[in-house]
Amino acid sequence: MSKSIENRVAVFGGGPAAVGAIDGLSKAGVEVVQILPEEMNFSKRPVYTTSAGVYRPVMDRFVPESLRHNLTKMRVITSNGTDFVVDMGENPYFLANYPRFIELWQSQFKDDPNVDTRSHPATALKELVIRETKGGVEVKIDGNSTNYTAVVDSTGVQRRVIRRVDPKEKDVLVEYIYAGSFPGFIDEDEIILVWDETGGTSWLNASPYTGENGEPMVDIAYSAWGWNSHYTKFTTEGPTRLAKLVEFVSKKPGITILSPIPTHTVSGRIRSHPGSKPSSKRVFPAGEAAGVAKPKSGESFNRALLHGTMIAEAISSGETPVDIYDKSKKLWSNDEHFFAFTLARLRHQMEATNGQMMDEIGKWFESGRVNGEFVKMMEMFIIEGKLAPQLIKYFVTNPVFMKLLFETMTAHLWVKTFGVGSYQKWSLAPIPTDTMEVVS
């Protein structure tokens, strides 16, 4: 039996894109039905993000200071022997307490008269039926149909909703993550980026959570790029790759890992592939479902929040998914180049040589050529894609950077001409055979 509801929007998911969309729609007086699985498995790890530039208004709105842990230093370690620290000064980056962020906003939605949160069994959501009609979208769950004026899909890489009405995407580039929490501590208040011998682009930080007996913990995440179709293979290798990373960082000064056995582990994906133009008229992909996470760095949390608010404004003003797609492309106009850069790095990842760029930056620090101004220019390049003339001078005088630039330009032209097919293969370096597997 179908029930017709005027000016009501269904939002699938509970992550940052959903939070931004629900909050914006509710404030516009729209009735929102949030649809969640009965068992939500949100990551327990913090999210490293920034409130700089265009993201400041949404981050100030959605992530209070109580959920932030500012980091004053960034340390970089590579398997080539590079080990240097960047003093971030007035650092725009911080660790956001992701679980508490979810709890905070679900609590607020519970008290919001415009928001109705409904949970369904995972089996029922797998059989979800979405049908666009002349006046809206019919959503059928577990045999019950409801009509909505629009639907927002914020289900991440899986795109559980939009793929039923817009199935043209086959395979996409993602950032693989396999992470664990380990008893231990880091001497300095810093985030540590690691390029190890298995080709990963990984990180570790002091955990905001403690162990069962209150002992300090260290969150360690193995990360690498690959194709969504190979994700299952990655998860089978994840424990071993994480073990190798833990073995590597445990030997570094200032890092103490008391046990190589994680208290818990988590795996996941961040989409690193720009989204394609939607064909749907009323189903809005949001956040990672729309491909707005930043290729190259995996910047997703702040982008998803902003994208969710943009979708709320679009629905409230009668705009279409294509309209919001065009606005997103304009806002993040450099993403195609960042995507090409990521594709170019896949070969270096397979050869475990992708730490060369950081080795070169380390040499600059040792020579005294890098100062606070350089760090600020790099931040703006990473966050908003703004390439300052002074930064170009740094790059063009270094053969490693020039080689990466040439490879990026080649990848960009190749994808424009032939597509990504030739890149779609297993992209991780072999694991050294002396590695012991982590007990997960």
Tab-separated table of C-alpha atoms in Angstrom:
chain	number	residue	atom	x	y	z
A	1	MET	CA	0.000	0.000	0.000
A	2	SER	CA	1.478	3.320	-1.071
A	3	LYS	CA	1.316	6.374	1.137
A	4	SER	CA	1.667	9.822	-0.469
A	5	ILE	CA	3.448	12.499	1.561
A	6	GLU	CA	3.984	16.041	0.317
A	7	ASN	CA	7.278	17.870	0.921
A	8	ARG	CA	8.962	14.979	2.680
A	9	VAL	CA	12.511	13.841	1.919
A	10	ALA	CA	14.091	10.470	2.682
A	11	VAL	CA	17.749	10.527	3.715
A	12	PHE	CA	19.580	7.197	3.733
A	13	GLY	CA	22.566	7.040	6.090
A	14	GLY	CA	23.882	8.710	9.221
A	15	GLY	CA	27.372	9.955	8.350
A	16	PRO	CA	28.506	13.551	7.765
A	17	ALA	CA	26.728	13.971	4.402
A	18	ALA	CA	23.462	12.799	5.968
A	19	VAL	CA	23.966	15.083	8.969
A	20	GLY	CA	24.502	18.133	6.742
A	21	ALA	CA	21.479	17.306	4.584
A	22	ILE	CA	19.091	16.499	7.444
A	23	ASP	CA	20.015	19.591	9.428
A	24	GLY	CA	19.619	21.878	6.404
A	25	LEU	CA	16.314	20.365	5.293
A	26	SER	CA	14.855	20.494	8.788
A	27	LYS	CA	15.807	24.151	9.179
A	28	ALA	CA	14.041	24.839	5.869
A	29	GLY	CA	10.850	23.342	7.292
A	30	VAL	CA	11.045	20.108	5.303
A	31	GLU	CA	9.936	16.871	6.931
A	32	VAL	CA	12.785	14.377	6.865
A	33	VAL	CA	12.706	10.610	7.221
A	34	GLN	CA	16.152	9.285	8.074
A	35	ILE	CA	16.533	5.641	7.097
A	36	LEU	CA	19.190	3.565	8.857
A	37	PRO	CA	20.062	-0.119	9.236
A	38	GLU	CA	19.157	-1.546	12.635
A	39	GLU	CA	22.824	-2.206	13.370
A	40	MET	CA	25.051	0.727	12.458
A	41	ASN	CA	28.754	-0.038	12.342
A	42	PHE	CA	30.354	3.385	12.408
A	43	SER	CA	34.122	3.513	12.719
A	44	LYS	CA	35.506	3.989	16.226
A	45	ARG	CA	38.602	5.773	14.982
A	46	PRO	CA	38.940	9.576	14.910
A	47	VAL	CA	38.956	11.468	11.630
A	48	TYR	CA	41.829	13.764	10.653
A	49	THR	CA	40.279	16.800	8.984
A	50	THR	CA	40.460	20.576	8.605
A	51	SER	CA	38.277	23.615	9.115
A	52	ALA	CA	40.313	25.891	6.855
A	53	GLY	CA	39.027	27.853	3.887
A	54	VAL	CA	35.593	27.084	2.518
A	55	TYR	CA	34.976	24.468	5.234
A	56	ARG	CA	35.126	26.791	8.245
A	57	PRO	CA	31.394	27.687	8.434
A	58	VAL	CA	30.189	24.073	8.292
A	59	MET	CA	32.887	22.748	10.612
A	60	ASP	CA	32.170	25.476	13.161
A	61	ARG	CA	28.478	24.642	12.875
A	62	PHE	CA	28.699	20.854	13.131
A	63	VAL	CA	31.894	19.991	15.020
A	64	PRO	CA	32.158	21.780	18.395
A	65	GLU	CA	35.514	22.263	20.077
A	66	SER	CA	34.663	19.499	22.543
A	67	LEU	CA	34.909	16.996	19.659
A	68	ARG	CA	38.259	18.288	18.390
A	69	HIS	CA	41.826	17.524	19.311
A	70	ASN	CA	44.207	19.986	17.682
A	71	LEU	CA	47.582	18.670	16.588
A	72	THR	CA	50.542	21.035	16.555
A	73	LYS	CA	52.997	18.783	14.721
A	74	MET	CA	53.103	16.437	11.755
A	75	ARG	CA	55.883	13.881	11.553
A	76	VAL	CA	56.811	12.096	8.320
A	77	ILE	CA	58.633	8.738	8.231
A	78	THR	CA	59.592	6.751	5.128
A	79	SER	CA	61.276	3.395	4.585
A	80	ASN	CA	64.162	5.256	2.894
A	81	GLY	CA	65.231	6.660	6.262
A	82	THR	CA	63.498	10.042	6.089
A	83	ASP	CA	62.177	11.219	9.455
A	84	PHE	CA	61.257	14.874	9.896
A	85	VAL	CA	58.739	16.971	11.798
A	86	VAL	CA	56.663	19.900	10.555
A	87	ASP	CA	55.646	22.469	13.174
A	88	MET	CA	52.118	23.303	12.023
A	89	GLY	CA	51.835	26.468	14.116
A	90	GLU	CA	48.209	27.631	13.971
A	91	ASN	CA	47.218	24.266	12.618
A	92	PRO	CA	43.891	24.138	10.725
A	93	TYR	CA	43.909	20.337	11.030
A	94	PHE	CA	42.554	18.359	13.958
A	95	LEU	CA	41.325	14.935	15.004
A	96	ALA	CA	37.527	14.824	15.150
A	97	ASN	CA	35.955	12.333	17.540
A	98	TYR	CA	33.809	10.564	14.939
A	99	PRO	CA	31.724	8.301	17.223
A	100	ARG	CA	30.798	11.239	19.482
A	101	PHE	CA	29.985	13.320	16.391
A	102	ILE	CA	27.492	10.649	15.294
A	103	GLU	CA	26.029	10.358	18.808
A	104	LEU	CA	25.662	14.147	19.127
A	105	TRP	CA	23.727	14.588	15.890
A	106	GLN	CA	21.576	11.479	16.250
A	107	SER	CA	20.585	12.810	19.684
A	108	GLN	CA	19.669	16.190	18.176
A	109	PHE	CA	17.659	14.585	15.392
A	110	LYS	CA	15.785	12.528	17.968
A	111	ASP	CA	14.531	15.772	19.533
A	112	ASP	CA	13.808	17.463	16.171
A	113	PRO	CA	10.071	17.433	15.339
A	114	ASN	CA	10.876	17.606	11.611
A	115	VAL	CA	13.023	14.462	11.685
A	116	ASP	CA	11.704	10.906	11.905
A	117	THR	CA	14.474	8.301	12.197
A	118	ARG	CA	13.518	4.792	11.142
A	119	SER	CA	15.634	1.656	11.399
A	120	HIS	CA	15.200	-1.392	9.193
A	121	PRO	CA	16.801	-4.842	9.101
A	122	ALA	CA	19.790	-5.043	6.782
A	123	THR	CA	18.032	-7.777	4.808
A	124	ALA	CA	15.090	-5.458	4.115
A	125	LEU	CA	17.385	-2.654	2.938
A	126	LYS	CA	19.165	-5.054	0.579
A	127	GLU	CA	15.821	-5.608	-1.149
A	128	LEU	CA	15.178	-1.860	-1.374
A	129	VAL	CA	13.186	-0.727	-4.427
A	130	ILE	CA	13.486	2.850	-5.721
A	131	ARG	CA	11.250	4.116	-8.512
A	132	GLU	CA	11.110	7.683	-9.764
A	133	THR	CA	7.617	8.889	-10.579
A	134	LYS	CA	6.313	12.045	-12.199
A	135	GLY	CA	5.765	13.733	-8.850
A	136	GLY	CA	8.460	12.216	-6.665
A	137	VAL	CA	10.218	9.012	-5.655
A	138	GLU	CA	8.574	5.806	-4.513
A	139	VAL	CA	10.600	3.964	-1.861
A	140	LYS	CA	9.644	0.369	-1.124
A	141	ILE	CA	11.119	-1.308	1.952
A	142	ASP	CA	9.979	-4.701	3.198
A	143	GLY	CA	6.856	-4.531	1.019
A	144	ASN	CA	5.767	-1.077	2.226
A	145	SER	CA	5.860	1.854	-0.201
A	146	THR	CA	6.132	5.564	0.594
A	147	ASN	CA	6.310	8.487	-1.816
A	148	TYR	CA	8.819	11.267	-1.221
A	149	THR	CA	9.527	14.512	-3.019
A	150	ALA	CA	13.225	13.613	-3.110
A	151	VAL	CA	15.704	11.046	-1.778
A	152	VAL	CA	19.267	11.608	-0.537
A	153	ASP	CA	21.747	8.722	-0.761
A	154	SER	CA	24.538	9.135	1.786
A	155	THR	CA	25.439	5.438	2.010
A	156	GLY	CA	29.070	5.969	1.012
A	157	VAL	CA	31.076	3.950	-1.477
A	158	GLN	CA	28.338	1.310	-1.693
A	159	ARG	CA	25.837	3.818	-3.205
A	160	ARG	CA	23.037	1.550	-2.034
A	161	VAL	CA	20.274	3.852	-3.284
A	162	ILE	CA	21.504	5.742	-6.334
A	163	ARG	CA	22.836	2.610	-8.018
A	164	ARG	CA	19.240	1.318	-8.293
A	165	VAL	CA	18.197	4.232	-10.486
A	166	ASP	CA	21.562	5.254	-11.953
A	167	PRO	CA	23.647	2.070	-12.296
A	168	LYS	CA	26.180	3.174	-14.922
A	169	GLU	CA	29.206	3.213	-12.600
A	170	LYS	CA	31.032	-0.125	-12.575
A	171	ASP	CA	34.305	0.187	-10.657
A	172	VAL	CA	35.918	3.125	-8.875
A	173	LEU	CA	39.234	3.979	-7.274
A	174	VAL	CA	39.148	3.915	-3.467
A	175	GLU	CA	41.509	4.358	-0.572
A	176	TYR	CA	41.734	1.111	1.373
A	177	ILE	CA	42.057	1.332	5.152
A	178	TYR	CA	42.845	-1.395	7.664
A	179	ALA	CA	43.352	0.025	11.148
A	180	GLY	CA	43.798	-1.135	14.708
A	181	SER	CA	44.183	0.237	18.230
A	182	PHE	CA	47.277	-0.860	20.154
A	183	PRO	CA	48.381	-0.381	23.772
A	184	GLY	CA	51.124	2.229	23.749
A	185	PHE	CA	51.876	5.924	23.479
A	186	ILE	CA	53.517	8.606	21.327
A	187	ASP	CA	55.903	11.020	23.053
A	188	GLU	CA	54.808	14.110	21.111
A	189	ASP	CA	51.324	15.426	20.369
A	190	GLU	CA	51.506	14.775	16.638
A	191	ILE	CA	50.085	12.835	13.749
A	192	ILE	CA	52.644	10.609	12.039
A	193	LEU	CA	52.494	9.862	8.314
A	194	VAL	CA	54.306	6.707	7.218
A	195	TRP	CA	55.465	5.412	3.845
A	196	ASP	CA	56.627	1.880	4.609
A	197	GLU	CA	58.187	-0.887	2.492
A	198	THR	CA	54.838	-2.428	1.551
A	199	GLY	CA	53.890	0.715	-0.404
A	200	GLY	CA	51.301	2.023	2.024
A	201	THR	CA	50.574	5.676	2.700
A	202	SER	CA	49.639	5.197	6.328
A	203	TRP	CA	49.378	7.078	9.608
A	204	LEU	CA	49.237	6.758	13.381
A	205	ASN	CA	48.215	8.984	16.259
A	206	ALA	CA	47.546	8.846	19.966
A	207	SER	CA	44.054	7.458	20.331
A	208	PRO	CA	41.368	9.610	21.996
A	209	TYR	CA	40.172	6.406	23.663
A	210	THR	CA	41.773	4.287	26.365
A	211	GLY	CA	41.985	0.553	26.927
A	212	GLU	CA	39.794	-1.482	29.264
A	213	ASN	CA	41.942	-0.532	32.260
A	214	GLY	CA	42.438	3.083	31.253
A	215	GLU	CA	45.795	2.513	29.545
A	216	PRO	CA	46.795	4.810	26.650
A	217	MET	CA	46.302	3.541	23.110
A	218	VAL	CA	47.746	4.280	19.679
A	219	ASP	CA	45.598	4.160	16.546
A	220	ILE	CA	47.544	2.801	13.557
A	221	ALA	CA	46.016	2.710	10.080
A	222	TYR	CA	47.452	1.009	7.020
A	223	SER	CA	46.229	2.810	3.906
A	224	ALA	CA	46.724	2.382	0.162
A	225	TRP	CA	44.875	3.074	-3.079
A	226	GLY	CA	43.215	0.455	-5.238
A	227	TRP	CA	40.018	-0.492	-7.012
A	228	ASN	CA	36.753	-1.186	-5.272
A	229	SER	CA	36.520	-4.558	-7.034
A	230	HIS	CA	39.738	-5.630	-5.254
A	231	TYR	CA	38.626	-4.556	-1.791
A	232	THR	CA	37.913	-8.120	-0.616
A	233	LYS	CA	41.457	-9.139	-1.529
A	234	PHE	CA	42.769	-6.150	0.409
A	235	THR	CA	40.838	-7.140	3.540
A	236	THR	CA	42.445	-10.605	3.453
A	237	GLU	CA	45.896	-8.994	3.337
A	238	GLY	CA	45.018	-6.141	5.700
A	239	PRO	CA	46.068	-7.862	8.962
A	240	THR	CA	49.465	-8.778	7.533
A	241	ARG	CA	50.104	-5.321	6.072
A	242	LEU	CA	49.085	-3.712	9.354
A	243	ALA	CA	51.449	-6.068	11.199
A	244	LYS	CA	54.331	-4.987	8.975
A	245	LEU	CA	53.492	-1.334	9.574
A	246	VAL	CA	53.386	-1.858	13.346
A	247	GLU	CA	56.737	-3.661	13.198
A	248	PHE	CA	58.218	-0.760	11.218
A	249	VAL	CA	57.007	2.118	13.410
A	250	SER	CA	57.792	0.281	16.678
A	251	LYS	CA	61.491	0.703	15.916
A	252	LYS	CA	61.214	4.498	15.566
A	253	PRO	CA	62.102	6.852	18.449
A	254	GLY	CA	59.203	8.492	20.256
A	255	ILE	CA	56.782	5.658	19.431
A	256	THR	CA	56.104	2.962	22.024
A	257	ILE	CA	53.872	0.017	21.096
A	258	LEU	CA	53.454	-2.229	24.142
A	259	SER	CA	51.817	-5.077	22.238
A	260	PRO	CA	51.659	-5.869	18.500
A	261	ILE	CA	48.210	-7.367	19.017
A	262	PRO	CA	45.384	-4.839	18.398
A	263	THR	CA	42.536	-4.600	20.873
A	264	HIS	CA	40.226	-4.183	17.886
A	265	THR	CA	40.494	-3.599	14.154
A	266	VAL	CA	38.381	-1.859	11.536
A	267	SER	CA	38.512	-1.835	7.750
A	268	GLY	CA	36.903	0.495	5.249
A	269	ARG	CA	37.105	2.426	2.007
A	270	ILE	CA	37.132	6.091	1.038
A	271	ARG	CA	36.136	6.809	-2.516
A	272	SER	CA	38.917	8.583	-4.446
A	273	HIS	CA	37.110	8.716	-7.783
A	274	PRO	CA	35.234	11.852	-8.936
A	275	GLY	CA	31.536	11.196	-9.477
A	276	SER	CA	29.809	11.106	-12.838
A	277	LYS	CA	26.872	13.285	-13.827
A	278	PRO	CA	23.668	11.750	-12.401
A	279	SER	CA	20.758	10.869	-14.656
A	280	SER	CA	18.247	10.795	-11.796
A	281	LYS	CA	15.847	13.734	-11.421
A	282	ARG	CA	15.078	13.390	-7.701
A	283	VAL	CA	17.631	11.023	-6.125
A	284	PHE	CA	20.640	12.978	-4.849
A	285	PRO	CA	23.931	11.138	-4.220
A	286	ALA	CA	25.667	12.807	-1.260
A	287	GLY	CA	29.209	12.755	0.082
A	288	GLU	CA	31.186	9.725	-0.997
A	289	ALA	CA	28.169	8.326	-2.861
A	290	ALA	CA	28.595	11.356	-5.132
A	291	GLY	CA	32.379	11.048	-5.313
A	292	VAL	CA	33.209	14.310	-3.533
A	293	ALA	CA	35.969	12.896	-1.307
A	294	LYS	CA	39.258	14.361	-2.408
A	295	PRO	CA	41.450	12.088	-4.535
A	296	LYS	CA	45.080	11.874	-3.389
A	297	SER	CA	44.471	12.736	0.280
A	298	GLY	CA	41.166	11.027	1.094
A	299	GLU	CA	39.756	14.280	2.496
A	300	SER	CA	36.137	13.251	3.022
A	301	PHE	CA	34.616	14.266	6.356
A	302	ASN	CA	34.515	18.043	5.813
A	303	ARG	CA	33.623	17.729	2.135
A	304	ALA	CA	30.736	15.376	2.919
A	305	LEU	CA	29.365	17.773	5.543
A	306	LEU	CA	29.503	20.687	3.128
A	307	HIS	CA	28.011	18.636	0.296
A	308	GLY	CA	25.110	17.580	2.513
A	309	THR	CA	24.272	21.224	3.276
A	310	MET	CA	24.502	22.053	-0.441
A	311	ILE	CA	22.021	19.284	-1.257
A	312	ALA	CA	19.618	20.543	1.415
A	313	GLU	CA	19.704	23.995	-0.173
A	314	ALA	CA	19.257	22.488	-3.641
A	315	ILE	CA	16.189	20.458	-2.654
A	316	SER	CA	14.652	23.395	-0.777
A	317	SER	CA	15.055	25.643	-3.830
A	318	GLY	CA	13.801	23.096	-6.376
A	319	GLU	CA	17.175	22.291	-7.965
A	320	THR	CA	18.056	18.881	-9.430
A	321	PRO	CA	20.889	16.391	-8.840
A	322	VAL	CA	22.523	17.686	-12.033
A	323	ASP	CA	22.471	21.232	-10.633
A	324	ILE	CA	24.276	20.149	-7.478
A	325	TYR	CA	26.714	18.079	-9.563
A	326	ASP	CA	27.642	21.169	-11.588
A	327	LYS	CA	28.126	23.246	-8.428
A	328	SER	CA	30.320	20.549	-6.891
A	329	LYS	CA	32.460	20.328	-10.021
A	330	LYS	CA	32.999	24.072	-9.892
A	331	LEU	CA	33.803	24.086	-6.170
A	332	TRP	CA	36.281	21.207	-6.428
A	333	SER	CA	37.534	21.999	-9.921
A	334	ASN	CA	41.002	20.507	-9.351
A	335	ASP	CA	39.782	17.030	-8.437
A	336	GLU	CA	40.344	15.616	-11.934
A	337	HIS	CA	44.020	16.554	-11.634
A	338	PHE	CA	44.266	15.115	-8.121
A	339	PHE	CA	42.637	11.942	-9.473
A	340	ALA	CA	45.238	11.754	-12.261
A	341	PHE	CA	47.980	12.266	-9.668
A	342	THR	CA	46.597	9.345	-7.662
A	343	LEU	CA	46.519	7.122	-10.748
A	344	ALA	CA	50.106	8.090	-11.535
A	345	ARG	CA	51.130	7.110	-8.012
A	346	LEU	CA	49.690	3.597	-8.330
A	347	ARG	CA	52.855	2.415	-10.101
A	348	HIS	CA	55.015	3.875	-7.325
A	349	GLN	CA	52.760	2.208	-4.777
A	350	MET	CA	53.253	-1.158	-6.514
A	351	GLU	CA	57.012	-0.610	-6.400
A	352	ALA	CA	56.915	0.768	-2.816
A	353	THR	CA	58.675	3.942	-4.000
A	354	ASN	CA	55.873	6.434	-3.339
A	355	GLY	CA	57.745	7.970	-0.411
A	356	GLN	CA	60.227	9.696	-2.748
A	357	MET	CA	58.316	12.982	-2.713
A	358	MET	CA	58.397	13.103	1.080
A	359	ASP	CA	62.098	12.213	1.019
A	360	GLU	CA	62.695	15.312	-1.115
A	361	ILE	CA	60.673	17.523	1.229
A	362	GLY	CA	62.715	16.068	4.099
A	363	LYS	CA	65.910	17.174	2.349
A	364	TRP	CA	64.455	20.682	2.011
A	365	PHE	CA	63.788	20.785	5.750
A	366	GLU	CA	67.313	19.606	6.527
A	367	SER	CA	68.764	22.280	4.242
A	368	GLY	CA	66.707	25.035	5.892
A	369	ARG	CA	64.922	25.897	2.614
A	370	VAL	CA	61.485	25.168	4.074
A	371	ASN	CA	59.850	27.597	6.492
A	372	GLY	CA	56.418	28.340	7.915
A	373	GLU	CA	55.389	30.124	4.727
A	374	PHE	CA	56.107	26.983	2.715
A	375	VAL	CA	53.932	24.959	5.107
A	376	LYS	CA	51.043	27.415	4.663
A	377	MET	CA	51.355	27.270	0.872
A	378	MET	CA	51.341	23.469	0.993
A	379	GLU	CA	48.252	23.535	3.224
A	380	MET	CA	46.319	25.707	0.764
A	381	PHE	CA	47.416	23.488	-2.117
A	382	ILE	CA	46.295	20.366	-0.264
A	383	ILE	CA	43.039	21.848	1.078
A	384	GLU	CA	41.802	24.029	-1.788
A	385	GLY	CA	44.092	23.197	-4.699
A	386	LYS	CA	45.613	26.686	-4.794
A	387	LEU	CA	49.122	26.529	-6.214
A	388	ALA	CA	51.108	29.618	-5.207
A	389	PRO	CA	53.846	30.880	-7.592
A	390	GLN	CA	56.464	30.431	-4.863
A	391	LEU	CA	55.421	26.784	-4.467
A	392	ILE	CA	55.812	26.216	-8.214
A	393	LYS	CA	59.421	27.420	-7.880
A	394	TYR	CA	60.038	24.751	-5.251
A	395	PHE	CA	58.614	22.080	-7.555
A	396	VAL	CA	60.274	22.976	-10.859
A	397	THR	CA	63.758	22.925	-9.330
A	398	ASN	CA	63.368	19.313	-8.191
A	399	PRO	CA	63.564	16.374	-10.650
A	400	VAL	CA	61.379	14.098	-8.493
A	401	PHE	CA	58.521	16.612	-8.478
A	402	MET	CA	58.917	17.280	-12.185
A	403	LYS	CA	58.739	13.548	-12.881
A	404	LEU	CA	55.536	13.253	-10.816
A	405	LEU	CA	54.082	16.253	-12.643
A	406	PHE	CA	54.836	14.659	-16.017
A	407	GLU	CA	53.303	11.348	-14.898
A	408	THR	CA	50.216	13.175	-13.635
A	409	MET	CA	49.761	15.029	-16.931
A	410	THR	CA	50.189	11.775	-18.849
A	411	ALA	CA	47.603	9.999	-16.677
A	412	HIS	CA	45.157	12.890	-17.094
A	413	LEU	CA	45.435	12.822	-20.900
A	414	TRP	CA	45.249	9.023	-21.004
A	415	VAL	CA	42.065	8.880	-18.925
A	416	LYS	CA	40.466	11.629	-21.017
A	417	THR	CA	41.257	9.685	-24.183
A	418	PHE	CA	41.011	5.994	-23.246
A	419	GLY	CA	39.407	5.811	-19.784
A	420	VAL	CA	40.781	4.138	-16.663
A	421	GLY	CA	40.744	0.548	-17.924
A	422	SER	CA	44.519	0.092	-18.141
A	423	TYR	CA	44.910	1.192	-14.505
A	424	GLN	CA	42.341	-1.256	-13.102
A	425	LYS	CA	44.603	-3.949	-11.715
A	426	TRP	CA	45.913	-5.009	-8.313
A	427	SER	CA	47.981	-2.056	-7.191
A	428	LEU	CA	49.750	-2.968	-3.935
A	429	ALA	CA	53.381	-3.935	-3.486
A	430	PRO	CA	54.180	-7.522	-2.440
A	431	ILE	CA	54.324	-8.123	1.297
A	432	PRO	CA	57.788	-9.042	2.628
A	433	THR	CA	57.722	-12.744	3.488
A	434	ASP	CA	59.143	-12.299	6.983
A	435	THR	CA	55.994	-10.555	8.232
A	436	MET	CA	53.973	-12.111	11.024
A	437	GLU	CA	50.201	-11.804	10.704
A	438	VAL	CA	48.226	-9.684	13.145
A	439	VAL	CA	45.626	-11.548	15.190
A	440	SER	CA	42.429	-9.709	14.228
